[in-house]
């Protein structure tokens, strides 16, 4: 089980490049299910969740090429025949992909059989709003030994019907999943209280390129006119705003001078505003942001996670690491997920001073962090621990970094490229150590 070894103390200097957004690529890959034509996606990140989705699509009968050649990072997906339209548990259990293939599968084949996605470290992650929306579109949903089976009207032989759907809660993949289903429904579907995340807009751009008729993506009201079929298309995935945000915090927490390149600053408004309130110096370009600590002491500034364009829940853990290095008390309120403070105990083991009361963590800074052996628990908590280790005194060992590999491409290589002392270790017996680990 891979570990990271991180020696703190180096300011990050230079340019670090952002990859494509995992949370855009996943729904866009699922959208290929909607057509027999070839869907080509560029700027795909080389992360574990993408590989999992490739396996899932292939298991259903899709032809998937996935290349990460120097210029490529692209995938070609052809779902000409879906010989086995089932999202199998052994594949989806590692990543809740079923919540993104349910809608496209039922829209394309009339019948979808998907393993119920389990919860994860950060919460129960229900999909009741996905199911409620499909039922509003005429689907019947039954449950069978951990699998959900959804059929369109007439036992799967007729298309879904357009409906008026108001989401009880704002859900990103719920909006994406049902948006995909509505593209092939009969008639018009009006969605209200939709997620406005850039990943929804990115998916809609692909669907429109495939021939879908969609208005309002990126706002809370989306209108879809169903069509009888969609065709293939080529689409470039957005830069990953959470990876970019993670690197901005890395530059700030290490007191460096870091240019975060190939990103879309317009997707980072809430984080940029918050970092500036802390006293971080940011220079915003058209596709990059330069971050400098500004030399002075950073000031505490509270955050409360909200749906986009509010402060993103996916940046909460990373910001908390920075908050340990600011003067004063920071209140961190997590409004989206019920259990997204798994990083708190590990940060406290490194010398942070954080207490949790319900949905609010109180961070008292500035703490001198010390190296320790810590455990990664989920994707963004893992990133938080790396950020803390970059400023801790000594050498921190992070275990279970496979969580990071799900959503950050070559994380340690990118950080080492701008001066971080970080390397990956295989298991303790070094069975699968890479030459670079030993050399560095
Ligand atoms: C997406 O998850 C992202 N994942 C998450 O990123 C992100 O944290 C989250 O949106 C919020 O921005 C992908 O896009 C693959 P939600 P999603 O549905 O869609 C409740 C990462 O780190 N809810 O917007 O699953 C839910 O429990 C990951 O990259 C229901 O109650 O999140 C939560 O409290 C982590 N019923 C809230 O809504 C439903 O049917 C928001 O969840 C669906 C959701």
mmCIF file of C-alpha atoms in Angstrom, residues 113-257:
data_model
loop_
_atom_site.group_PDB
_atom_site.id
_atom_site.type_symbol
_atom_site.label_atom_id
_atom_site.label_comp_id
_atom_site.label_asym_id
_atom_site.label_seq_id
_atom_site.Cartn_x
_atom_site.Cartn_y
_atom_site.Cartn_z
ATOM 1 C CA UNK A 113 -29.395 -2.187 -13.701
ATOM 2 C CA UNK A 114 -26.823 -0.555 -11.446
ATOM 3 C CA UNK A 115 -25.263 -1.571 -8.163
ATOM 4 C CA UNK A 116 -26.486 0.768 -5.456
ATOM 5 C CA UNK A 117 -23.565 3.090 -4.687
ATOM 6 C CA UNK A 118 -22.405 2.698 -1.108
ATOM 7 C CA UNK A 119 -21.598 5.646 1.048
ATOM 8 C CA UNK A 120 -18.052 6.774 1.556
ATOM 9 C CA UNK A 121 -15.877 8.335 4.235
ATOM 10 C CA UNK A 122 -17.505 11.756 3.882
ATOM 11 C CA UNK A 123 -21.128 10.737 4.067
ATOM 12 C CA UNK A 124 -24.021 8.470 3.175
ATOM 13 C CA UNK A 125 -24.131 9.814 -0.402
ATOM 14 C CA UNK A 126 -27.761 8.822 -1.141
ATOM 15 C CA UNK A 127 -29.139 8.966 -4.698
ATOM 16 C CA UNK A 128 -32.818 9.358 -3.782
ATOM 17 C CA UNK A 129 -33.058 12.577 -5.817
ATOM 18 C CA UNK A 130 -31.748 10.790 -8.921
ATOM 19 C CA UNK A 131 -34.430 8.123 -8.486
ATOM 20 C CA UNK A 132 -37.198 10.634 -7.744
ATOM 21 C CA UNK A 133 -36.351 12.484 -10.957
ATOM 22 C CA UNK A 134 -36.375 9.321 -13.084
ATOM 23 C CA UNK A 135 -39.736 8.306 -11.608
ATOM 24 C CA UNK A 136 -41.086 11.764 -12.474
ATOM 25 C CA UNK A 137 -39.984 11.002 -16.056
ATOM 26 C CA UNK A 138 -42.026 7.805 -16.041
ATOM 27 C CA UNK A 139 -39.447 5.254 -14.961
ATOM 28 C CA UNK A 140 -40.287 2.421 -12.579
ATOM 29 C CA UNK A 141 -37.543 1.588 -10.102
ATOM 30 C CA UNK A 142 -37.185 -1.691 -8.209
ATOM 31 C CA UNK A 143 -34.478 -3.019 -5.887
ATOM 32 C CA UNK A 144 -32.930 -6.441 -6.051
ATOM 33 C CA UNK A 145 -30.065 -7.720 -3.840
ATOM 34 C CA UNK A 146 -28.136 -4.444 -3.747
ATOM 35 C CA UNK A 147 -28.968 -3.544 -7.328
ATOM 36 C CA UNK A 148 -31.359 -0.888 -8.556
ATOM 37 C CA UNK A 149 -33.316 -1.660 -11.725
ATOM 38 C CA UNK A 150 -34.995 1.172 -13.596
ATOM 39 C CA UNK A 151 -37.279 0.731 -16.612
ATOM 40 C CA UNK A 152 -38.840 3.294 -18.923
ATOM 41 C CA UNK A 153 -42.611 3.103 -19.593
ATOM 42 C CA UNK A 154 -44.049 -0.008 -21.298
ATOM 43 C CA UNK A 155 -41.539 -2.206 -19.553
ATOM 44 C CA UNK A 156 -38.563 -0.471 -21.089
ATOM 45 C CA UNK A 157 -39.852 -0.221 -24.658
ATOM 46 C CA UNK A 158 -41.012 3.424 -24.629
ATOM 47 C CA UNK A 159 -38.842 6.508 -23.984
ATOM 48 C CA UNK A 160 -38.817 8.529 -20.764
ATOM 49 C CA UNK A 161 -41.279 11.413 -20.724
ATOM 50 C CA UNK A 162 -40.379 15.059 -20.206
ATOM 51 C CA UNK A 163 -41.316 16.346 -16.739
ATOM 52 C CA UNK A 164 -41.080 19.332 -14.400
ATOM 53 C CA UNK A 165 -38.471 18.449 -11.762
ATOM 54 C CA UNK A 166 -37.615 20.650 -8.802
ATOM 55 C CA UNK A 167 -34.640 19.258 -6.867
ATOM 56 C CA UNK A 168 -35.345 19.099 -3.106
ATOM 57 C CA UNK A 169 -31.601 19.651 -2.569
ATOM 58 C CA UNK A 170 -28.933 20.938 -4.924
ATOM 59 C CA UNK A 171 -27.096 17.862 -6.220
ATOM 60 C CA UNK A 172 -24.239 17.974 -8.739
ATOM 61 C CA UNK A 173 -24.353 14.421 -10.074
ATOM 62 C CA UNK A 174 -28.126 14.394 -9.633
ATOM 63 C CA UNK A 175 -28.353 17.350 -12.009
ATOM 64 C CA UNK A 176 -25.876 15.704 -14.408
ATOM 65 C CA UNK A 177 -27.466 12.236 -14.313
ATOM 66 C CA UNK A 178 -31.007 13.497 -14.975
ATOM 67 C CA UNK A 179 -29.833 16.067 -17.537
ATOM 68 C CA UNK A 180 -28.381 13.174 -19.553
ATOM 69 C CA UNK A 181 -31.601 11.166 -19.178
ATOM 70 C CA UNK A 182 -33.738 14.123 -20.324
ATOM 71 C CA UNK A 183 -31.832 14.571 -23.598
ATOM 72 C CA UNK A 184 -33.570 11.475 -25.058
ATOM 73 C CA UNK A 185 -36.927 11.857 -23.278
ATOM 74 C CA UNK A 186 -40.140 12.523 -25.189
ATOM 75 C CA UNK A 187 -41.013 16.222 -24.835
ATOM 76 C CA UNK A 188 -39.662 18.984 -22.653
ATOM 77 C CA UNK A 189 -38.091 18.633 -19.205
ATOM 78 C CA UNK A 190 -37.821 21.671 -16.921
ATOM 79 C CA UNK A 191 -35.336 21.331 -14.062
ATOM 80 C CA UNK A 192 -35.327 23.800 -11.160
ATOM 81 C CA UNK A 193 -32.952 24.208 -8.207
ATOM 82 C CA UNK A 194 -30.144 22.704 -10.324
ATOM 83 C CA UNK A 195 -26.463 22.605 -9.431
ATOM 84 C CA UNK A 196 -24.527 25.432 -11.099
ATOM 85 C CA UNK A 197 -21.050 23.877 -10.851
ATOM 86 C CA UNK A 198 -18.765 24.347 -13.887
ATOM 87 C CA UNK A 199 -18.787 20.562 -14.296
ATOM 88 C CA UNK A 200 -22.529 20.737 -15.124
ATOM 89 C CA UNK A 201 -21.843 23.402 -17.743
ATOM 90 C CA UNK A 202 -18.981 21.333 -19.170
ATOM 91 C CA UNK A 203 -21.238 18.272 -19.519
ATOM 92 C CA UNK A 204 -23.999 20.352 -21.140
ATOM 93 C CA UNK A 205 -21.506 21.690 -23.695
ATOM 94 C CA UNK A 206 -20.651 18.109 -24.697
ATOM 95 C CA UNK A 207 -24.322 17.068 -24.833
ATOM 96 C CA UNK A 208 -25.175 20.062 -27.042
ATOM 97 C CA UNK A 209 -22.251 19.126 -29.320
ATOM 98 C CA UNK A 210 -23.857 15.654 -29.512
ATOM 99 C CA UNK A 211 -27.127 17.215 -30.702
ATOM 100 C CA UNK A 212 -28.976 17.725 -27.410
ATOM 101 C CA UNK A 213 -31.241 20.733 -26.981
ATOM 102 C CA UNK A 214 -30.362 22.302 -23.599
ATOM 103 C CA UNK A 215 -30.810 25.842 -22.286
ATOM 104 C CA UNK A 216 -29.717 27.287 -18.935
ATOM 105 C CA UNK A 217 -26.853 24.980 -17.910
ATOM 106 C CA UNK A 218 -24.841 26.764 -15.209
ATOM 107 C CA UNK A 219 -27.964 28.418 -13.818
ATOM 108 C CA UNK A 220 -30.458 26.926 -11.376
ATOM 109 C CA UNK A 221 -33.064 26.438 -14.142
ATOM 110 C CA UNK A 222 -32.342 24.120 -17.068
ATOM 111 C CA UNK A 223 -34.750 23.388 -19.921
ATOM 112 C CA UNK A 224 -34.264 20.333 -22.174
ATOM 113 C CA UNK A 225 -36.149 19.483 -25.384
ATOM 114 C CA UNK A 226 -35.829 15.721 -25.855
ATOM 115 C CA UNK A 227 -34.579 14.390 -29.216
ATOM 116 C CA UNK A 228 -34.841 10.918 -30.720
ATOM 117 C CA UNK A 229 -31.095 10.293 -30.892
ATOM 118 C CA UNK A 230 -27.686 11.857 -30.325
ATOM 119 C CA UNK A 231 -24.492 11.591 -32.386
ATOM 120 C CA UNK A 232 -20.809 11.451 -31.499
ATOM 121 C CA UNK A 233 -18.731 14.555 -30.780
ATOM 122 C CA UNK A 234 -15.308 15.773 -29.701
ATOM 123 C CA UNK A 235 -14.926 17.850 -26.500
ATOM 124 C CA UNK A 236 -12.119 19.245 -24.341
ATOM 125 C CA UNK A 237 -12.587 18.806 -20.591
ATOM 126 C CA UNK A 238 -12.362 21.880 -18.303
ATOM 127 C CA UNK A 239 -9.275 22.364 -16.106
ATOM 128 C CA UNK A 240 -9.692 20.921 -12.601
ATOM 129 C CA UNK A 241 -10.661 23.830 -10.340
ATOM 130 C CA UNK A 242 -10.110 21.806 -7.167
ATOM 131 C CA UNK A 243 -6.617 20.696 -8.182
ATOM 132 C CA UNK A 244 -5.877 24.349 -9.048
ATOM 133 C CA UNK A 245 -7.230 25.456 -5.663
ATOM 134 C CA UNK A 246 -5.143 22.823 -3.893
ATOM 135 C CA UNK A 247 -1.995 24.166 -5.571
ATOM 136 C CA UNK A 248 -2.910 27.770 -4.662
ATOM 137 C CA UNK A 249 -3.095 26.715 -1.012
ATOM 138 C CA UNK A 250 0.215 24.845 -1.409
ATOM 139 C CA UNK A 251 1.906 28.028 -2.635
ATOM 140 C CA UNK A 252 0.391 30.072 0.185
ATOM 141 C CA UNK A 253 1.071 27.625 3.035
ATOM 142 C CA UNK A 254 4.743 27.158 2.065
ATOM 143 C CA UNK A 255 5.360 30.909 1.655
ATOM 144 C CA UNK A 256 6.404 30.338 -1.922
ATOM 145 C CA UNK A 257 5.971 32.024 -5.284
#
